[in-house]
Short mmCIF file of N, CA and C in Angstrom, two decimals:
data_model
loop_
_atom_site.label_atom_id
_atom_site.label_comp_id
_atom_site.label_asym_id
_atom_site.label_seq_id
_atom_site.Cartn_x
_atom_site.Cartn_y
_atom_site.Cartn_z
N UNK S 1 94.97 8.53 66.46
CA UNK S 1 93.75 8.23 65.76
C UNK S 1 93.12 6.93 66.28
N UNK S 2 93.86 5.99 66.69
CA UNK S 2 93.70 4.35 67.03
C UNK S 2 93.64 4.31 68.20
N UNK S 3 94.07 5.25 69.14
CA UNK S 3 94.29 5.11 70.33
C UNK S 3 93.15 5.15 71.36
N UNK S 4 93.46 4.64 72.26
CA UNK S 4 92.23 4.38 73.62
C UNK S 4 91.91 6.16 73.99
N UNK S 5 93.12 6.38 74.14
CA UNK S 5 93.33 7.83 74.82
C UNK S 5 92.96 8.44 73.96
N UNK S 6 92.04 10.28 74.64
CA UNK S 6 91.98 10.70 73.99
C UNK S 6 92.92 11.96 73.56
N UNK S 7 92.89 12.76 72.04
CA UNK S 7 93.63 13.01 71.86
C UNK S 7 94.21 14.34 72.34
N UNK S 8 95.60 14.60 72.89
CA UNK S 8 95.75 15.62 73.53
C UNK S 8 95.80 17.14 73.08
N UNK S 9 95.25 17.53 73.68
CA UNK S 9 94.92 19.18 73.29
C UNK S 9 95.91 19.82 73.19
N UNK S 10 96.86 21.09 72.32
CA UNK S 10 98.19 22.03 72.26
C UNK S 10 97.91 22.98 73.10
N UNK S 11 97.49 22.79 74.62
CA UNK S 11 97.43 23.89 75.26
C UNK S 11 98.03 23.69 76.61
N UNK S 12 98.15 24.94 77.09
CA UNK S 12 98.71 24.74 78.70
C UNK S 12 98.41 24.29 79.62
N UNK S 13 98.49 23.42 80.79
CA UNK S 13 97.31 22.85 81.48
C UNK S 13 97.13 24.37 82.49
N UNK S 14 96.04 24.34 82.91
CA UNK S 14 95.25 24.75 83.81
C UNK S 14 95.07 24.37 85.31
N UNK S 15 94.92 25.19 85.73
CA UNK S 15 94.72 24.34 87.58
C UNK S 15 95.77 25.18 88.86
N UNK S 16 96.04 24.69 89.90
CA UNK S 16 96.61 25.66 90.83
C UNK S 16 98.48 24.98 90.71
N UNK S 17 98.99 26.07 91.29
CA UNK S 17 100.34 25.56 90.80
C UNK S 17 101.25 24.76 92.73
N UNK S 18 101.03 23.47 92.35
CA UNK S 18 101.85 22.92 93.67
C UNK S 18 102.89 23.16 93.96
N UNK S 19 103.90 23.76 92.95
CA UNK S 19 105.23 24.24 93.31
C UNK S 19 106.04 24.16 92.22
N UNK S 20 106.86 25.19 92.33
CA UNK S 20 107.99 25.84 91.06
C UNK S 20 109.63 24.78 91.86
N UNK S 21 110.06 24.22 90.79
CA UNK S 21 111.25 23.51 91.25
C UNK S 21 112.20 23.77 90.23
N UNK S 22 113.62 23.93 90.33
CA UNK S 22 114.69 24.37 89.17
C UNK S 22 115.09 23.20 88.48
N UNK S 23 114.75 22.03 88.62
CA UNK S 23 115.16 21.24 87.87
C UNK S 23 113.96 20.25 87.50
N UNK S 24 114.19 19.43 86.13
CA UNK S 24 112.76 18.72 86.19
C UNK S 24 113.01 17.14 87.14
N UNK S 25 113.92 16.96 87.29
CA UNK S 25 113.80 15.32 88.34
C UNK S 25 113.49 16.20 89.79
N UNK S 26 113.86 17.10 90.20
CA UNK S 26 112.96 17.22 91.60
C UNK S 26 111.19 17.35 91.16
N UNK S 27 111.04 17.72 89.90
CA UNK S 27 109.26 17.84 89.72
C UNK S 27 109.29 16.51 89.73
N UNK S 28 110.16 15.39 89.23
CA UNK S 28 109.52 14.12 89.22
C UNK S 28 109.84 13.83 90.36
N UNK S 29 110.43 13.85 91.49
CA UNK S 29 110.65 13.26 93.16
C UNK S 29 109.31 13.41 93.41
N UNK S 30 108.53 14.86 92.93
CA UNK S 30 107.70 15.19 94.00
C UNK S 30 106.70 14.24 93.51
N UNK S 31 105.82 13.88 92.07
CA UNK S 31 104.94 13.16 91.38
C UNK S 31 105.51 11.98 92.36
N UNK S 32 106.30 11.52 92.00
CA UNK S 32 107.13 9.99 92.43
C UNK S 32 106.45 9.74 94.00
N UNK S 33 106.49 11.07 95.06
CA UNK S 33 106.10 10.93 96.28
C UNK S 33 104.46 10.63 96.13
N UNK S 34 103.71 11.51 95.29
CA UNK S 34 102.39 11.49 95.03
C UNK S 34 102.19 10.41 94.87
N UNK S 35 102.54 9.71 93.88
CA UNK S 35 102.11 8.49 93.08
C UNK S 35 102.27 7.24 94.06
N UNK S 36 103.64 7.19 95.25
CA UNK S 36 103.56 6.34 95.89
C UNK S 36 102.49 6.32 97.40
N UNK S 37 101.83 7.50 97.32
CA UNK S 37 100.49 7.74 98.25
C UNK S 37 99.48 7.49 97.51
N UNK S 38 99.03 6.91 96.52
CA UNK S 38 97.92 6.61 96.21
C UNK S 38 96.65 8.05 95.55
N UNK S 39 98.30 9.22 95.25
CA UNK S 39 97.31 10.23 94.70
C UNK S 39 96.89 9.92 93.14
N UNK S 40 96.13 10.27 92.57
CA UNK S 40 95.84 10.28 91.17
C UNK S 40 96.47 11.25 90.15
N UNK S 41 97.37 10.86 90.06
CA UNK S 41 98.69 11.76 89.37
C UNK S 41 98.17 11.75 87.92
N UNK S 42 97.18 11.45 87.38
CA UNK S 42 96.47 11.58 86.16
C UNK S 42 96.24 13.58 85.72
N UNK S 43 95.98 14.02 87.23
CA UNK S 43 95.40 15.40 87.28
C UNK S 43 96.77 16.17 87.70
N UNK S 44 97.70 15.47 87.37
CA UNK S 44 98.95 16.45 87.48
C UNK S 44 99.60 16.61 86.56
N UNK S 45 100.34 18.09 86.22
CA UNK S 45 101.27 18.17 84.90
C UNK S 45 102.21 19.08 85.15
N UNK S 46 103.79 18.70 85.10
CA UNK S 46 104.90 19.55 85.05
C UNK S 46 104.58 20.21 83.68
N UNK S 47 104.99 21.80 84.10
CA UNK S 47 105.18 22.89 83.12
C UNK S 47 106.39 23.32 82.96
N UNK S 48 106.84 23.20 82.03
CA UNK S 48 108.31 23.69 81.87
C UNK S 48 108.31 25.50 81.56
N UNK S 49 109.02 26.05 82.08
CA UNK S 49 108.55 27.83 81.68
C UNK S 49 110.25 28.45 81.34
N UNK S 50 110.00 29.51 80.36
CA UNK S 50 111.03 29.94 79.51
C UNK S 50 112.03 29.23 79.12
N UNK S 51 111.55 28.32 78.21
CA UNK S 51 112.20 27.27 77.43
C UNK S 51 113.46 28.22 76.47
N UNK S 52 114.45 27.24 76.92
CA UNK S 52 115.94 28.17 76.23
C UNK S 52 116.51 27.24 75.32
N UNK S 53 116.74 27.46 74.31
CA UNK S 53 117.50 25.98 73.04
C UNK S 53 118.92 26.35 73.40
N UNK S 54 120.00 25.19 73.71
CA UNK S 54 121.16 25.55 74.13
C UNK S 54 121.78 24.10 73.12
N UNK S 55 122.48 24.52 72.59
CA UNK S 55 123.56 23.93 71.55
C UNK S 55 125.08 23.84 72.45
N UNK S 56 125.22 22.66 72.35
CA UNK S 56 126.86 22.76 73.49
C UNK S 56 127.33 21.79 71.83
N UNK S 57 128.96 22.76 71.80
CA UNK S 57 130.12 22.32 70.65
C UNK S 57 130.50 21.36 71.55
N UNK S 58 130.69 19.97 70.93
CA UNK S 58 131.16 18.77 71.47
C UNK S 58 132.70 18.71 70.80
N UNK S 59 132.59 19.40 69.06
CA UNK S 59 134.47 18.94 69.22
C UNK S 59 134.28 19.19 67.42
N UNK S 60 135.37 19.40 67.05
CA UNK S 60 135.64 19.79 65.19
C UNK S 60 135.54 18.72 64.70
N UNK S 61 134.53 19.03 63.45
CA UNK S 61 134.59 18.08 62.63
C UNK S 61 135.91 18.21 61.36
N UNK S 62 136.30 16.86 61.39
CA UNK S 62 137.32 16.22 60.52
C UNK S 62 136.63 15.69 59.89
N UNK S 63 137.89 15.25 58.30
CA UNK S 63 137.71 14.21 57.27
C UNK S 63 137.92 12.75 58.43
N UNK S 64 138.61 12.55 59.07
CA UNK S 64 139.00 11.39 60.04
C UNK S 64 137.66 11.12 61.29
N UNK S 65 136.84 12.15 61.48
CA UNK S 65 136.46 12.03 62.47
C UNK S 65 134.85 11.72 61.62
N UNK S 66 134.70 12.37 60.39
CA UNK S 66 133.79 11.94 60.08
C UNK S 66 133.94 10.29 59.23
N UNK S 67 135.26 9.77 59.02
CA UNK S 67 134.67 8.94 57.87
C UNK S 67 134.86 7.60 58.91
N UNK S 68 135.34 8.00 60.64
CA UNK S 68 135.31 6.86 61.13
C UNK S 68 133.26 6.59 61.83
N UNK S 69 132.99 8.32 61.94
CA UNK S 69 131.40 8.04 62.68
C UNK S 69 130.69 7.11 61.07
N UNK S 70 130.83 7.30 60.00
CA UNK S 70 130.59 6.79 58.82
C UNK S 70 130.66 5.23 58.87
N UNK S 71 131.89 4.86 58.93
CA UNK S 71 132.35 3.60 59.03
C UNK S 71 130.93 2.87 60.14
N UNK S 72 131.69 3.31 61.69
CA UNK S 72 130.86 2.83 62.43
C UNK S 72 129.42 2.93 62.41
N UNK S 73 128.43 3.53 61.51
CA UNK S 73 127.39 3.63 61.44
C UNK S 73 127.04 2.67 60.08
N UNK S 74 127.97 2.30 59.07
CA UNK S 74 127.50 2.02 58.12
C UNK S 74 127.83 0.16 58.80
N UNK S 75 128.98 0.11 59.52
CA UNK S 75 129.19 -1.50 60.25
C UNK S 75 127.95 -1.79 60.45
N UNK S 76 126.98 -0.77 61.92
CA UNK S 76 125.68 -1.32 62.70
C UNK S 76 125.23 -1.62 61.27
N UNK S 77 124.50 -1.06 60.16
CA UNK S 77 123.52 -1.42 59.57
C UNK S 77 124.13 -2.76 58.45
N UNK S 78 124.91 -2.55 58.29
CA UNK S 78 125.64 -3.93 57.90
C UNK S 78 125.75 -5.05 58.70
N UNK S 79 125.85 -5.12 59.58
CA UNK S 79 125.60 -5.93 60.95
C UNK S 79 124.16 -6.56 60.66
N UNK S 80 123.29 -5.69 60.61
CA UNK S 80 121.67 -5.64 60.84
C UNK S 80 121.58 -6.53 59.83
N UNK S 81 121.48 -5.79 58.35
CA UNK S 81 121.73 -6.83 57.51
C UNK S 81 122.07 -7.78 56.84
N UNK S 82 123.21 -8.60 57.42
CA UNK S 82 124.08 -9.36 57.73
C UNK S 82 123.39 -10.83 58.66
N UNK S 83 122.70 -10.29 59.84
CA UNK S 83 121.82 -11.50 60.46
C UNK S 83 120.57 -11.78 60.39
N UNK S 84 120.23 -10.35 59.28
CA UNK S 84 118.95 -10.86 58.61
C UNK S 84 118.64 -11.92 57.39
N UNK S 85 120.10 -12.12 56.66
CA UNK S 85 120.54 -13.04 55.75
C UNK S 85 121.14 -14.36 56.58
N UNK S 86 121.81 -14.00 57.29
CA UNK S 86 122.07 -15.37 58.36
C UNK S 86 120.83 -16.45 58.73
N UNK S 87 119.95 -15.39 59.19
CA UNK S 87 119.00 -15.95 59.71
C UNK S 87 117.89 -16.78 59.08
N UNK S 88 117.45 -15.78 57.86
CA UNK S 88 116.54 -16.20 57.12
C UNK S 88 116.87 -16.93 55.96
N UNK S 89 118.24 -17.10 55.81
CA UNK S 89 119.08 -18.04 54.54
C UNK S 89 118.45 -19.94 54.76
N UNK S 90 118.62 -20.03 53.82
CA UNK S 90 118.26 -22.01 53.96
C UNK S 90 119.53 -22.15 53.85
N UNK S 91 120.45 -22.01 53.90
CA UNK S 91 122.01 -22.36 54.08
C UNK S 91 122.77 -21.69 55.10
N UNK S 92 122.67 -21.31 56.25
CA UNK S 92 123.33 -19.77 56.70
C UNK S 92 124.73 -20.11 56.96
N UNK S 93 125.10 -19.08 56.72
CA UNK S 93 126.93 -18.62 56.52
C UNK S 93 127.17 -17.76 56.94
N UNK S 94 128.64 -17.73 58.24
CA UNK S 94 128.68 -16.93 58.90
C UNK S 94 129.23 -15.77 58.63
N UNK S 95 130.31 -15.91 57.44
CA UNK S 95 130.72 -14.93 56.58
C UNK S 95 130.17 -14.18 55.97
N UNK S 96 128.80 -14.34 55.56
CA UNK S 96 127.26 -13.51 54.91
C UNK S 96 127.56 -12.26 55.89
N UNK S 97 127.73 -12.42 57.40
CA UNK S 97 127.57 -11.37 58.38
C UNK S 97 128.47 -10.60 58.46
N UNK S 98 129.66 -11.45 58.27
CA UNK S 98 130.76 -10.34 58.32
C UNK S 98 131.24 -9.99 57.04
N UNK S 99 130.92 -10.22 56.03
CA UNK S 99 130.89 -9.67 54.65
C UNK S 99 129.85 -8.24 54.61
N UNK S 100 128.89 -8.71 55.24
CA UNK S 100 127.95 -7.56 54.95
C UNK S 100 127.98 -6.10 56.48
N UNK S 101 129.14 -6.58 57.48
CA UNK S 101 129.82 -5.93 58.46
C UNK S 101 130.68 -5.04 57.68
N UNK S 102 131.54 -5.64 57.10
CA UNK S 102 133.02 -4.86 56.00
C UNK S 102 132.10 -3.61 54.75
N UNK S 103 130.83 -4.45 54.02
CA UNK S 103 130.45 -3.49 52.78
C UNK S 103 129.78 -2.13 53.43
N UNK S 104 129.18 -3.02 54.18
CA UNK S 104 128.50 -1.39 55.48
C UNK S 104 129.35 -0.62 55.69
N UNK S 105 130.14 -0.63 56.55
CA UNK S 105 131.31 0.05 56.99
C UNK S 105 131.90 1.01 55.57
N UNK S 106 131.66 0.07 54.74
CA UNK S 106 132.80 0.87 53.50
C UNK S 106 131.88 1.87 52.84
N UNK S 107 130.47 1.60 52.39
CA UNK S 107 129.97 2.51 51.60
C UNK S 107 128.80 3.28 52.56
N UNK S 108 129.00 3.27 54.10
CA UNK S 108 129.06 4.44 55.39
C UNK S 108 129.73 5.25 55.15
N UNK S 109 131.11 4.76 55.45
CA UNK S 109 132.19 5.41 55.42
C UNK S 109 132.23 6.85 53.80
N UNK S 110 132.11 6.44 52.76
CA UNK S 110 131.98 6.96 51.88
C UNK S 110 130.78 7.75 51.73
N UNK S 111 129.67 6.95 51.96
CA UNK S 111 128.95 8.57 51.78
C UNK S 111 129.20 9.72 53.29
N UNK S 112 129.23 9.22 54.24
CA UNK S 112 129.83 10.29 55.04
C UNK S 112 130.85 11.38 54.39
N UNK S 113 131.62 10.65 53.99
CA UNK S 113 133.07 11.79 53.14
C UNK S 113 132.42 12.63 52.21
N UNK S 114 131.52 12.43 51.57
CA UNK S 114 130.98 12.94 50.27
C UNK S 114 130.02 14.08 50.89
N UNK S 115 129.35 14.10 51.97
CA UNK S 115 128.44 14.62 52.59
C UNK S 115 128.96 15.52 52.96
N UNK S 116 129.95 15.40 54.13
CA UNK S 116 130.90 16.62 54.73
C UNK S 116 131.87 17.12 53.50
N UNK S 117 131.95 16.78 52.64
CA UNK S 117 133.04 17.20 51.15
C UNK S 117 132.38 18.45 51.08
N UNK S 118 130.67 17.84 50.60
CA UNK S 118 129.70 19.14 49.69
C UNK S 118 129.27 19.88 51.02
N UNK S 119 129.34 19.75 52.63
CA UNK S 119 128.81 20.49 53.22
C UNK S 119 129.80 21.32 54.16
N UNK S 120 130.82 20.91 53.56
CA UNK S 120 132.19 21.17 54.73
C UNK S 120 132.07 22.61 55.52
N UNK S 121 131.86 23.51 54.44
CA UNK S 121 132.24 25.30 55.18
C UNK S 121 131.01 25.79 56.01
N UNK S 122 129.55 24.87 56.12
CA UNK S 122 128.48 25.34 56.47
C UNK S 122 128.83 25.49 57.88
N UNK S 123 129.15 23.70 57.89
CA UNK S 123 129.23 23.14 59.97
C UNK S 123 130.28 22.34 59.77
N UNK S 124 131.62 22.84 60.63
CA UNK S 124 132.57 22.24 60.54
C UNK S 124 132.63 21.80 62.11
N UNK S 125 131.95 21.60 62.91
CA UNK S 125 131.65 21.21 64.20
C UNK S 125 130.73 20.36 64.63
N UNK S 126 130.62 19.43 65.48
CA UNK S 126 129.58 18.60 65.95
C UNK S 126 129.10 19.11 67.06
N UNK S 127 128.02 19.07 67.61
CA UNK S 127 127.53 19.41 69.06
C UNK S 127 125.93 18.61 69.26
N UNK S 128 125.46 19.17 70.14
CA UNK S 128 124.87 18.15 71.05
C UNK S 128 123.06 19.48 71.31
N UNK S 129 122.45 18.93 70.82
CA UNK S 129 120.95 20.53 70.62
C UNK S 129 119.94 20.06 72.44
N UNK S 130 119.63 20.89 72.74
CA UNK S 130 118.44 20.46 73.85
C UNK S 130 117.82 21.61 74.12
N UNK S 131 116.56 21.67 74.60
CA UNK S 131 115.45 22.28 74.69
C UNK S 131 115.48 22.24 76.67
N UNK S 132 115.57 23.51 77.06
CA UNK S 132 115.44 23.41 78.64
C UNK S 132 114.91 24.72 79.38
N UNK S 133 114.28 24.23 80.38
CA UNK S 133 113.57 25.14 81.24
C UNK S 133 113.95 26.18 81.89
N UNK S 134 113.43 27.24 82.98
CA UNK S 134 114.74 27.76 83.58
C UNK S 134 113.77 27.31 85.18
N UNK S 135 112.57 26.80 84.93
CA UNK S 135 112.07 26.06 85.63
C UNK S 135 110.77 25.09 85.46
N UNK S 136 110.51 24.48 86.39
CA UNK S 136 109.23 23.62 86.24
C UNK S 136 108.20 23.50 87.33
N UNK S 137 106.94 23.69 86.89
CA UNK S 137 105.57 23.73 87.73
C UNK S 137 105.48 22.32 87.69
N UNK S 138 104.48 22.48 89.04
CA UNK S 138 103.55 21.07 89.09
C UNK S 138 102.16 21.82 88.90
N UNK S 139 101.36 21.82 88.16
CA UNK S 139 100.19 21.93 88.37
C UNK S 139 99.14 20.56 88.62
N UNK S 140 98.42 21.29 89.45
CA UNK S 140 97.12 20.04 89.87
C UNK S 140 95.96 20.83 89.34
N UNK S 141 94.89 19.53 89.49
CA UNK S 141 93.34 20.40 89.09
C UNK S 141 93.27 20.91 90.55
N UNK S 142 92.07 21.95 90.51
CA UNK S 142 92.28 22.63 91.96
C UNK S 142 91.21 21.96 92.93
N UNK S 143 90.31 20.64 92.37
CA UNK S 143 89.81 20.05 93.38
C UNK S 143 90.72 19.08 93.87
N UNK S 144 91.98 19.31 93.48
CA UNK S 144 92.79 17.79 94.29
C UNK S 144 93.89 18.59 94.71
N UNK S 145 93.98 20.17 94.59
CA UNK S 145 95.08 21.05 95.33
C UNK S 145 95.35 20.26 96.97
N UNK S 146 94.37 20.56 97.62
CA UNK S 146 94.27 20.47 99.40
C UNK S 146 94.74 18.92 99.56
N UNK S 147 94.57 18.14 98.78
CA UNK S 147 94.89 16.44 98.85
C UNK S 147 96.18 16.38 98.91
N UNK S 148 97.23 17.24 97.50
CA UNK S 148 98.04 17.08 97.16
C UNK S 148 99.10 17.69 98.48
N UNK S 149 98.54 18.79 98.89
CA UNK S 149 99.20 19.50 99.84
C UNK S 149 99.69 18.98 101.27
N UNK S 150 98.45 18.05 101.38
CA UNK S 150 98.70 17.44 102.44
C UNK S 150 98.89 16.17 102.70
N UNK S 151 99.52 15.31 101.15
CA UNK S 151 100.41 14.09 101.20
C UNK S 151 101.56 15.14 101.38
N UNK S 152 102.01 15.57 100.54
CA UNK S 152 103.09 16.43 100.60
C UNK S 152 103.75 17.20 101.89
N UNK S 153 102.70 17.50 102.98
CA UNK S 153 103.37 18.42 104.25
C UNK S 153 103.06 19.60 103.60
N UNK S 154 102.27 20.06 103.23
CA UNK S 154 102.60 21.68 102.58
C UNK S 154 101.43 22.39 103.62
N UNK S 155 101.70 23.73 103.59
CA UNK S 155 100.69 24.98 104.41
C UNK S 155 99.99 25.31 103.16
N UNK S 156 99.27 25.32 102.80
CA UNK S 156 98.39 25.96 101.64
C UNK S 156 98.80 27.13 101.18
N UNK S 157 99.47 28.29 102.23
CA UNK S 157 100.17 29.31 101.38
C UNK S 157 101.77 29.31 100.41
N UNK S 158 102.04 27.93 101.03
CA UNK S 158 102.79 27.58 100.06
C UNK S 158 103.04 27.26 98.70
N UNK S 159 104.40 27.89 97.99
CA UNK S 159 104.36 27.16 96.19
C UNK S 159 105.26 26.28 96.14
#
């Protein structure tokens, strides 16, 4: 709404396709080559095509395994809040931090347990979610196709 830019459209880009690559860091080598020739990589856009959601099981969830990710998550924010009282105290005390390190940790730790208690039989597993291609376009606008082609080395009948 605030922004300089304007706002981007939910559609596919348009334009001629510079080349289909199986992974997306070779689409970025090739931008990367563009961009260090002085092309206007503004008019370029990787397309990702037949997007597949792939869930990989990282490992069983436990009472142990959850009430230590608990712990350690409830420490950071105890931590956090801990040197925000340090800091901003007219007295600061270093024990404020690690007092408020220990209560984190403890009532982390606890609602984690309580969470996996009431949700135990749904997902008794942790894993890891991602969204991936089975490849990726470069598209250009097609008045900067012939430019692009020939920073690149390409024959024009090439994809």
């Amino acid at each position: 709404m605030f922004s300089r830019r304007g706002a981007l459209e939910p559609r596919v880009p348009r334009g001629d396709v510079l080349g289909t690559y199986e992974t997306y860091a070779e689409a970025q080598q090739v931008i990367g080559r563009l961009a260090h020739s002085d092309f206007d990589v503004k008019r370029l856009s990787i397309v990702g095509n037949d997007l597949k959601t792939v869930e990989r099981v990282t490992g069983k969830l436990t009472y142990g395994r959850t009430a230590l990710a608990g712990a350690l998550s409830g420490a950071w924010f105890g931590l956090f809040m801990g040197l925000v009282f340090f800091i901003f105290s007219p007295t600061p005390n270093p024990s404020v931090v690690f007092s408020a390190v220990l209560i984190g940790a403890g009532f982390g730790m606890l609602f984690s347990l309580a969470n996996y208690a009431v949700s135990r039989r749904r997902r008794d597993f942790t894993s890891t979610h991602q969204v991936i291609a089975s490849n990726y376009q470069i598209v250009v606008d097609p008045a900067l196709t012939a430019q692009a082609q020939a920073l690149l080395g390409q024959t024009p009948s090439q994809e």
